[in-house]
């Protein structure tokens, strides 16, 4: 009779019954390891927040959105720089104070198993991404602070703007604007030439002519005396003149400062103190401190307005920062207003000022000589012009013409500038809208109870693993076992009939030996279990915690 | 150093004592259980009470599962070679401890219970054991017959059980192999052939000593006993090779210590009083 071929039958599991002790030993070993692991399970406090990233450009998915989404889920938090930003938010001074602790914190947060988990949530669509941010640690407050800081970091990333769109959109307007600006500059240059011509001609004119000129100039909002300034002060003057103006401004300020310091030093201690106090009020660093303090305070008030308790660790952190900054500010102010030090500082400053002033004067003198040379050439050009057009009435007519032309150019310039401003604003608004909007859907909460480890799942998995390990081990033994097990095998081997298969005749003493062996085996397993569990609790776990743990 | 050895020795003796105690205690308990349960369905012992070892279970419990297995064995032996008359049967194994003696004894009892006249000979002079199965005098036996020290008629005159005659190994000073090699054994077997239906010879294992092959060459059939889960395939191969070298062919195999592959699937038996009662219900 042909044997019915089966892919799998119960008989194929017979290797387990051939080596029951191997099966049990492997299973007990695995169960013991699972037991040790269960004992090792820590109580973790998990904080979770859910945010929604959305694109708001009317159903059109913005590439920026996808980019942010991907960077958030894949690179952002796992990325090294992002983690460092986050730690910077959490502990601003940690990197300088203790670099080792800082690196350790970074490594913990970056660890994919114990660090921050950013997982896409269900319910996301093409233009909206739900993301859950969670972190678990032994300290509930730390978990909470980490999640809050992560939210802040994510918000920072999502607020990043690109202004490429505006630049492209307003290119035409800008071109027009530059054209009119150039035209205006040219007109003004020409007008200034005419003005200097008038100034040179003016003393030689008759009274009648002088009256005419005065009248015309009055119409142009000018006087004969103000003609000297004509070449300077306009907005479109060339760069050299601007530099010169700045230089003069600097010189003036330096002279003023020099006089102030000299006066204060002459007045003695009270004068120095007065000046130092005034300086402290205007000190840049102190102002920066004040700005930072006000920033932190707004952050704190925002945080509190979102329903956070004042005991919240993040608020405490902000408070601490504010206090540190205030201390720094006070220290700075105190240092500035210390009379002795201030006097010394002012002496040094005065020396520096004197040196700079003399330097600037020297430069001006050289520049002035160059300028005179240029002026001579310019004047020669104009004088050639003036020989051609010596008639004052013609000059005035030209000036009036230029004035109308300038008005028209100015009108267009203003018009395009306005349009550009509007476009700029519009583009800015559009980018803000079409960027990525972050909305907090589930706020992080300070956990009240630790996360209960799913022990049942671990136990069930452990049992399955134990059965698998036992089966695997007994299968391995069965594969290596070369002995005859069935009558079929024996027939196959001897190639003669097998008369029969008989069972062992069990005598009471055999049974007792078997029973004794069975109990001894079970007892050995029990002892092994006890040893492993005690060793696991007393040695392995403390060792593991000591080497890898927090 | 001696101190440590002393300590170890002390612990060892203590452990051994404990183990012995535990074993003996469980033996006592199991003896009671056996007495309470095992008497059911046991054949009447009568005048021969105490002369048969309990390992010859077929004698005590004729309807047990194991007895049925031996009956199958016996039936298959009848039909082993239809054309050839089989009277002398050697029972051997590859290595020691595979169940030769138990198989031979049980088979002999099973055959005799059917009315066949059976002679059981112990040819294992190195570790004789048939005398432990049946209460016979071990001082004289087959070895003495071979060396002409004793008369064969002394052993085949009176059956130890109905239809069952037993010759133990006996005690000899000469080399057992040379005794077997001599023509004497063949002559004796030939002289006994007409008087018995079956002559079953329990012989030493094949690997290690040459006795079994020599005995096999004088027998009609050679049955190789193999212990399940213990005998290695290589040992069986070696055994077959050893017999082939002497131009002896193994006639059949018997698997001892056999157990069902899956315990609860194959536990459907129809033997014994309990099963009968169940069937009635």
mmCIF file with all atom_site columns, C-alpha atoms in Angstrom, chain A residues 53-204:
data_model
loop_
_atom_site.group_PDB
_atom_site.id
_atom_site.type_symbol
_atom_site.label_atom_id
_atom_site.label_alt_id
_atom_site.label_comp_id
_atom_site.label_asym_id
_atom_site.label_entity_id
_atom_site.label_seq_id
_atom_site.pdbx_PDB_ins_code
_atom_site.Cartn_x
_atom_site.Cartn_y
_atom_site.Cartn_z
_atom_site.occupancy
_atom_site.B_iso_or_equiv
_atom_site.pdbx_formal_charge
_atom_site.auth_seq_id
_atom_site.auth_comp_id
_atom_site.auth_asym_id
_atom_site.auth_atom_id
_atom_site.pdbx_PDB_model_num
ATOM 1   C CA . UNK A 1 53  ? 1.554  69.875  10.491  1.00 0.00 ? 53  UNK A CA 1
ATOM 2   C CA . UNK A 1 54  ? -0.618 71.504  7.881   1.00 0.00 ? 54  UNK A CA 1
ATOM 3   C CA . UNK A 1 55  ? -0.177 73.266  4.613   1.00 0.00 ? 55  UNK A CA 1
ATOM 4   C CA . UNK A 1 56  ? -2.547 76.195  4.279   1.00 0.00 ? 56  UNK A CA 1
ATOM 5   C CA . UNK A 1 57  ? -2.160 77.143  0.642   1.00 0.00 ? 57  UNK A CA 1
ATOM 6   C CA . UNK A 1 58  ? -5.719 76.212  -0.319  1.00 0.00 ? 58  UNK A CA 1
ATOM 7   C CA . UNK A 1 59  ? -5.463 72.526  -1.062  1.00 0.00 ? 59  UNK A CA 1
ATOM 8   C CA . UNK A 1 60  ? -2.211 72.809  -2.994  1.00 0.00 ? 60  UNK A CA 1
ATOM 9   C CA . UNK A 1 61  ? 0.458  70.738  -1.304  1.00 0.00 ? 61  UNK A CA 1
ATOM 10  C CA . UNK A 1 62  ? 3.482  72.906  -0.774  1.00 0.00 ? 62  UNK A CA 1
ATOM 11  C CA . UNK A 1 63  ? 6.874  71.254  -1.283  1.00 0.00 ? 63  UNK A CA 1
ATOM 12  C CA . UNK A 1 64  ? 7.996  72.999  1.867   1.00 0.00 ? 64  UNK A CA 1
ATOM 13  C CA . UNK A 1 65  ? 5.375  71.066  3.780   1.00 0.00 ? 65  UNK A CA 1
ATOM 14  C CA . UNK A 1 66  ? 6.584  67.704  2.521   1.00 0.00 ? 66  UNK A CA 1
ATOM 15  C CA . UNK A 1 67  ? 10.149 68.751  3.226   1.00 0.00 ? 67  UNK A CA 1
ATOM 16  C CA . UNK A 1 68  ? 9.335  69.745  6.778   1.00 0.00 ? 68  UNK A CA 1
ATOM 17  C CA . UNK A 1 69  ? 7.291  66.625  7.282   1.00 0.00 ? 69  UNK A CA 1
ATOM 18  C CA . UNK A 1 70  ? 10.135 64.397  6.182   1.00 0.00 ? 70  UNK A CA 1
ATOM 19  C CA . UNK A 1 71  ? 12.771 66.280  8.083   1.00 0.00 ? 71  UNK A CA 1
ATOM 20  C CA . UNK A 1 72  ? 10.655 66.105  11.189  1.00 0.00 ? 72  UNK A CA 1
ATOM 21  C CA . UNK A 1 73  ? 9.884  62.425  10.993  1.00 0.00 ? 73  UNK A CA 1
ATOM 22  C CA . UNK A 1 74  ? 13.209 61.223  9.674   1.00 0.00 ? 74  UNK A CA 1
ATOM 23  C CA . UNK A 1 75  ? 16.071 63.579  10.203  1.00 0.00 ? 75  UNK A CA 1
ATOM 24  C CA . UNK A 1 76  ? 15.082 66.351  12.503  1.00 0.00 ? 76  UNK A CA 1
ATOM 25  C CA . UNK A 1 77  ? 14.931 64.802  15.925  1.00 0.00 ? 77  UNK A CA 1
ATOM 26  C CA . UNK A 1 78  ? 17.245 61.945  15.212  1.00 0.00 ? 78  UNK A CA 1
ATOM 27  C CA . UNK A 1 79  ? 19.678 64.359  13.659  1.00 0.00 ? 79  UNK A CA 1
ATOM 28  C CA . UNK A 1 80  ? 22.579 65.405  15.786  1.00 0.00 ? 80  UNK A CA 1
ATOM 29  C CA . UNK A 1 81  ? 22.257 69.151  15.344  1.00 0.00 ? 81  UNK A CA 1
ATOM 30  C CA . UNK A 1 82  ? 18.564 69.028  16.147  1.00 0.00 ? 82  UNK A CA 1
ATOM 31  C CA . UNK A 1 83  ? 19.225 67.163  19.366  1.00 0.00 ? 83  UNK A CA 1
ATOM 32  C CA . UNK A 1 84  ? 21.868 69.707  20.284  1.00 0.00 ? 84  UNK A CA 1
ATOM 33  C CA . UNK A 1 85  ? 19.398 72.529  19.683  1.00 0.00 ? 85  UNK A CA 1
ATOM 34  C CA . UNK A 1 86  ? 16.955 70.711  21.879  1.00 0.00 ? 86  UNK A CA 1
ATOM 35  C CA . UNK A 1 87  ? 19.449 70.261  24.681  1.00 0.00 ? 87  UNK A CA 1
ATOM 36  C CA . UNK A 1 88  ? 20.306 73.923  24.257  1.00 0.00 ? 88  UNK A CA 1
ATOM 37  C CA . UNK A 1 89  ? 16.661 74.743  24.917  1.00 0.00 ? 89  UNK A CA 1
ATOM 38  C CA . UNK A 1 90  ? 16.517 72.371  27.870  1.00 0.00 ? 90  UNK A CA 1
ATOM 39  C CA . UNK A 1 91  ? 19.761 73.392  29.564  1.00 0.00 ? 91  UNK A CA 1
ATOM 40  C CA . UNK A 1 92  ? 21.210 76.574  28.058  1.00 0.00 ? 92  UNK A CA 1
ATOM 41  C CA . UNK A 1 93  ? 24.456 76.550  30.046  1.00 0.00 ? 93  UNK A CA 1
ATOM 42  C CA . UNK A 1 94  ? 25.078 72.809  30.239  1.00 0.00 ? 94  UNK A CA 1
ATOM 43  C CA . UNK A 1 95  ? 27.509 72.625  27.327  1.00 0.00 ? 95  UNK A CA 1
ATOM 44  C CA . UNK A 1 96  ? 29.899 75.114  28.931  1.00 0.00 ? 96  UNK A CA 1
ATOM 45  C CA . UNK A 1 97  ? 29.486 73.959  32.498  1.00 0.00 ? 97  UNK A CA 1
ATOM 46  C CA . UNK A 1 98  ? 29.921 70.200  32.045  1.00 0.00 ? 98  UNK A CA 1
ATOM 47  C CA . UNK A 1 99  ? 30.574 68.982  28.520  1.00 0.00 ? 99  UNK A CA 1
ATOM 48  C CA . UNK A 1 100 ? 30.533 65.336  29.592  1.00 0.00 ? 100 UNK A CA 1
ATOM 49  C CA . UNK A 1 101 ? 27.053 65.577  31.038  1.00 0.00 ? 101 UNK A CA 1
ATOM 50  C CA . UNK A 1 102 ? 25.956 67.435  27.938  1.00 0.00 ? 102 UNK A CA 1
ATOM 51  C CA . UNK A 1 103 ? 27.276 64.734  25.613  1.00 0.00 ? 103 UNK A CA 1
ATOM 52  C CA . UNK A 1 104 ? 25.658 62.050  27.747  1.00 0.00 ? 104 UNK A CA 1
ATOM 53  C CA . UNK A 1 105 ? 22.269 63.774  27.590  1.00 0.00 ? 105 UNK A CA 1
ATOM 54  C CA . UNK A 1 106 ? 22.611 64.160  23.825  1.00 0.00 ? 106 UNK A CA 1
ATOM 55  C CA . UNK A 1 107 ? 23.429 60.471  23.453  1.00 0.00 ? 107 UNK A CA 1
ATOM 56  C CA . UNK A 1 108 ? 20.411 59.465  25.550  1.00 0.00 ? 108 UNK A CA 1
ATOM 57  C CA . UNK A 1 109 ? 18.005 61.625  23.582  1.00 0.00 ? 109 UNK A CA 1
ATOM 58  C CA . UNK A 1 110 ? 19.448 60.417  20.297  1.00 0.00 ? 110 UNK A CA 1
ATOM 59  C CA . UNK A 1 111 ? 19.180 56.740  21.208  1.00 0.00 ? 111 UNK A CA 1
ATOM 60  C CA . UNK A 1 112 ? 16.416 55.271  19.024  1.00 0.00 ? 112 UNK A CA 1
ATOM 61  C CA . UNK A 1 113 ? 15.203 53.004  21.823  1.00 0.00 ? 113 UNK A CA 1
ATOM 62  C CA . UNK A 1 114 ? 15.327 55.273  24.850  1.00 0.00 ? 114 UNK A CA 1
ATOM 63  C CA . UNK A 1 115 ? 15.298 58.659  23.145  1.00 0.00 ? 115 UNK A CA 1
ATOM 64  C CA . UNK A 1 116 ? 12.567 60.857  21.781  1.00 0.00 ? 116 UNK A CA 1
ATOM 65  C CA . UNK A 1 117 ? 10.132 59.005  19.595  1.00 0.00 ? 117 UNK A CA 1
ATOM 66  C CA . UNK A 1 118 ? 8.560  60.859  16.740  1.00 0.00 ? 118 UNK A CA 1
ATOM 67  C CA . UNK A 1 119 ? 6.013  58.676  15.045  1.00 0.00 ? 119 UNK A CA 1
ATOM 68  C CA . UNK A 1 120 ? 3.487  59.534  12.348  1.00 0.00 ? 120 UNK A CA 1
ATOM 69  C CA . UNK A 1 121 ? 0.018  59.048  13.745  1.00 0.00 ? 121 UNK A CA 1
ATOM 70  C CA . UNK A 1 122 ? -2.971 57.582  12.011  1.00 0.00 ? 122 UNK A CA 1
ATOM 71  C CA . UNK A 1 123 ? -5.387 59.938  10.374  1.00 0.00 ? 123 UNK A CA 1
ATOM 72  C CA . UNK A 1 124 ? -2.865 61.846  8.310   1.00 0.00 ? 124 UNK A CA 1
ATOM 73  C CA . UNK A 1 125 ? -3.723 63.056  4.851   1.00 0.00 ? 125 UNK A CA 1
ATOM 74  C CA . UNK A 1 126 ? -1.742 64.417  1.949   1.00 0.00 ? 126 UNK A CA 1
ATOM 75  C CA . UNK A 1 127 ? -1.716 67.980  3.200   1.00 0.00 ? 127 UNK A CA 1
ATOM 76  C CA . UNK A 1 128 ? -1.861 67.352  6.913   1.00 0.00 ? 128 UNK A CA 1
ATOM 77  C CA . UNK A 1 129 ? 0.423  65.194  8.957   1.00 0.00 ? 129 UNK A CA 1
ATOM 78  C CA . UNK A 1 130 ? -0.352 64.041  12.469  1.00 0.00 ? 130 UNK A CA 1
ATOM 79  C CA . UNK A 1 131 ? 2.757  63.376  14.457  1.00 0.00 ? 131 UNK A CA 1
ATOM 80  C CA . UNK A 1 132 ? 3.070  62.110  17.986  1.00 0.00 ? 132 UNK A CA 1
ATOM 81  C CA . UNK A 1 133 ? 6.049  63.132  20.050  1.00 0.00 ? 133 UNK A CA 1
ATOM 82  C CA . UNK A 1 134 ? 6.721  61.035  23.097  1.00 0.00 ? 134 UNK A CA 1
ATOM 83  C CA . UNK A 1 135 ? 9.484  60.508  25.584  1.00 0.00 ? 135 UNK A CA 1
ATOM 84  C CA . UNK A 1 136 ? 9.754  58.282  28.616  1.00 0.00 ? 136 UNK A CA 1
ATOM 85  C CA . UNK A 1 137 ? 12.179 58.419  31.483  1.00 0.00 ? 137 UNK A CA 1
ATOM 86  C CA . UNK A 1 138 ? 12.277 57.627  35.181  1.00 0.00 ? 138 UNK A CA 1
ATOM 87  C CA . UNK A 1 139 ? 11.748 61.287  36.056  1.00 0.00 ? 139 UNK A CA 1
ATOM 88  C CA . UNK A 1 140 ? 8.271  62.534  35.073  1.00 0.00 ? 140 UNK A CA 1
ATOM 89  C CA . UNK A 1 141 ? 9.374  66.175  35.135  1.00 0.00 ? 141 UNK A CA 1
ATOM 90  C CA . UNK A 1 142 ? 12.309 65.505  32.857  1.00 0.00 ? 142 UNK A CA 1
ATOM 91  C CA . UNK A 1 143 ? 10.061 63.646  30.407  1.00 0.00 ? 143 UNK A CA 1
ATOM 92  C CA . UNK A 1 144 ? 7.685  66.583  30.408  1.00 0.00 ? 144 UNK A CA 1
ATOM 93  C CA . UNK A 1 145 ? 10.426 69.143  29.878  1.00 0.00 ? 145 UNK A CA 1
ATOM 94  C CA . UNK A 1 146 ? 11.908 67.144  27.007  1.00 0.00 ? 146 UNK A CA 1
ATOM 95  C CA . UNK A 1 147 ? 8.578  66.920  25.186  1.00 0.00 ? 147 UNK A CA 1
ATOM 96  C CA . UNK A 1 148 ? 7.897  70.648  25.716  1.00 0.00 ? 148 UNK A CA 1
ATOM 97  C CA . UNK A 1 149 ? 11.339 71.522  24.392  1.00 0.00 ? 149 UNK A CA 1
ATOM 98  C CA . UNK A 1 150 ? 10.827 69.234  21.409  1.00 0.00 ? 150 UNK A CA 1
ATOM 99  C CA . UNK A 1 151 ? 7.575  71.016  20.605  1.00 0.00 ? 151 UNK A CA 1
ATOM 100 C CA . UNK A 1 152 ? 9.431  74.321  20.701  1.00 0.00 ? 152 UNK A CA 1
ATOM 101 C CA . UNK A 1 153 ? 12.152 72.996  18.418  1.00 0.00 ? 153 UNK A CA 1
ATOM 102 C CA . UNK A 1 154 ? 9.574  71.676  15.970  1.00 0.00 ? 154 UNK A CA 1
ATOM 103 C CA . UNK A 1 155 ? 7.829  75.032  15.946  1.00 0.00 ? 155 UNK A CA 1
ATOM 104 C CA . UNK A 1 156 ? 11.091 76.770  15.189  1.00 0.00 ? 156 UNK A CA 1
ATOM 105 C CA . UNK A 1 157 ? 11.685 74.497  12.232  1.00 0.00 ? 157 UNK A CA 1
ATOM 106 C CA . UNK A 1 158 ? 8.190  74.927  10.870  1.00 0.00 ? 158 UNK A CA 1
ATOM 107 C CA . UNK A 1 159 ? 8.451  78.738  11.129  1.00 0.00 ? 159 UNK A CA 1
ATOM 108 C CA . UNK A 1 160 ? 11.462 78.881  8.836   1.00 0.00 ? 160 UNK A CA 1
ATOM 109 C CA . UNK A 1 161 ? 10.577 81.015  5.834   1.00 0.00 ? 161 UNK A CA 1
ATOM 110 C CA . UNK A 1 162 ? 11.832 81.337  2.327   1.00 0.00 ? 162 UNK A CA 1
ATOM 111 C CA . UNK A 1 163 ? 11.520 84.583  0.476   1.00 0.00 ? 163 UNK A CA 1
ATOM 112 C CA . UNK A 1 164 ? 12.443 83.320  -2.977  1.00 0.00 ? 164 UNK A CA 1
ATOM 113 C CA . UNK A 1 165 ? 8.905  83.848  -4.121  1.00 0.00 ? 165 UNK A CA 1
ATOM 114 C CA . UNK A 1 166 ? 8.915  87.574  -3.345  1.00 0.00 ? 166 UNK A CA 1
ATOM 115 C CA . UNK A 1 167 ? 12.253 88.083  -4.985  1.00 0.00 ? 167 UNK A CA 1
ATOM 116 C CA . UNK A 1 168 ? 11.055 86.504  -8.203  1.00 0.00 ? 168 UNK A CA 1
ATOM 117 C CA . UNK A 1 169 ? 7.686  88.274  -8.182  1.00 0.00 ? 169 UNK A CA 1
ATOM 118 C CA . UNK A 1 170 ? 8.966  91.777  -7.632  1.00 0.00 ? 170 UNK A CA 1
ATOM 119 C CA . UNK A 1 171 ? 11.887 91.639  -10.075 1.00 0.00 ? 171 UNK A CA 1
ATOM 120 C CA . UNK A 1 172 ? 10.035 93.747  -12.674 1.00 0.00 ? 172 UNK A CA 1
ATOM 121 C CA . UNK A 1 173 ? 9.070  96.437  -10.191 1.00 0.00 ? 173 UNK A CA 1
ATOM 122 C CA . UNK A 1 174 ? 12.611 96.617  -8.952  1.00 0.00 ? 174 UNK A CA 1
ATOM 123 C CA . UNK A 1 175 ? 13.925 97.109  -12.477 1.00 0.00 ? 175 UNK A CA 1
ATOM 124 C CA . UNK A 1 176 ? 11.593 100.061 -12.967 1.00 0.00 ? 176 UNK A CA 1
ATOM 125 C CA . UNK A 1 177 ? 12.536 101.479 -9.617  1.00 0.00 ? 177 UNK A CA 1
ATOM 126 C CA . UNK A 1 178 ? 16.246 101.339 -10.403 1.00 0.00 ? 178 UNK A CA 1
ATOM 127 C CA . UNK A 1 179 ? 15.612 103.077 -13.726 1.00 0.00 ? 179 UNK A CA 1
ATOM 128 C CA . UNK A 1 180 ? 13.854 106.015 -12.100 1.00 0.00 ? 180 UNK A CA 1
ATOM 129 C CA . UNK A 1 181 ? 16.402 106.181 -9.310  1.00 0.00 ? 181 UNK A CA 1
ATOM 130 C CA . UNK A 1 182 ? 19.149 106.480 -11.910 1.00 0.00 ? 182 UNK A CA 1
ATOM 131 C CA . UNK A 1 183 ? 17.207 109.152 -13.767 1.00 0.00 ? 183 UNK A CA 1
ATOM 132 C CA . UNK A 1 184 ? 16.671 111.141 -10.597 1.00 0.00 ? 184 UNK A CA 1
ATOM 133 C CA . UNK A 1 185 ? 20.362 110.972 -9.744  1.00 0.00 ? 185 UNK A CA 1
ATOM 134 C CA . UNK A 1 186 ? 21.275 112.266 -13.174 1.00 0.00 ? 186 UNK A CA 1
ATOM 135 C CA . UNK A 1 187 ? 18.783 115.140 -12.961 1.00 0.00 ? 187 UNK A CA 1
ATOM 136 C CA . UNK A 1 188 ? 20.054 116.136 -9.570  1.00 0.00 ? 188 UNK A CA 1
ATOM 137 C CA . UNK A 1 189 ? 23.645 116.065 -10.718 1.00 0.00 ? 189 UNK A CA 1
ATOM 138 C CA . UNK A 1 190 ? 22.741 118.354 -13.580 1.00 0.00 ? 190 UNK A CA 1
ATOM 139 C CA . UNK A 1 191 ? 20.745 120.614 -11.295 1.00 0.00 ? 191 UNK A CA 1
ATOM 140 C CA . UNK A 1 192 ? 23.648 120.895 -8.910  1.00 0.00 ? 192 UNK A CA 1
ATOM 141 C CA . UNK A 1 193 ? 25.885 121.857 -11.796 1.00 0.00 ? 193 UNK A CA 1
ATOM 142 C CA . UNK A 1 194 ? 23.438 124.573 -12.769 1.00 0.00 ? 194 UNK A CA 1
ATOM 143 C CA . UNK A 1 195 ? 23.212 125.723 -9.170  1.00 0.00 ? 195 UNK A CA 1
ATOM 144 C CA . UNK A 1 196 ? 26.971 126.075 -8.816  1.00 0.00 ? 196 UNK A CA 1
ATOM 145 C CA . UNK A 1 197 ? 26.970 127.988 -12.093 1.00 0.00 ? 197 UNK A CA 1
ATOM 146 C CA . UNK A 1 198 ? 24.386 130.394 -10.718 1.00 0.00 ? 198 UNK A CA 1
ATOM 147 C CA . UNK A 1 199 ? 26.415 130.777 -7.552  1.00 0.00 ? 199 UNK A CA 1
ATOM 148 C CA . UNK A 1 200 ? 29.504 131.707 -9.508  1.00 0.00 ? 200 UNK A CA 1
ATOM 149 C CA . UNK A 1 201 ? 27.627 134.093 -11.786 1.00 0.00 ? 201 UNK A CA 1
ATOM 150 C CA . UNK A 1 202 ? 25.522 135.643 -8.999  1.00 0.00 ? 202 UNK A CA 1
ATOM 151 C CA . UNK A 1 203 ? 27.986 138.316 -7.731  1.00 0.00 ? 203 UNK A CA 1
ATOM 152 C CA . UNK A 1 204 ? 28.431 139.667 -11.226 1.00 0.00 ? 204 UNK A CA 1
#
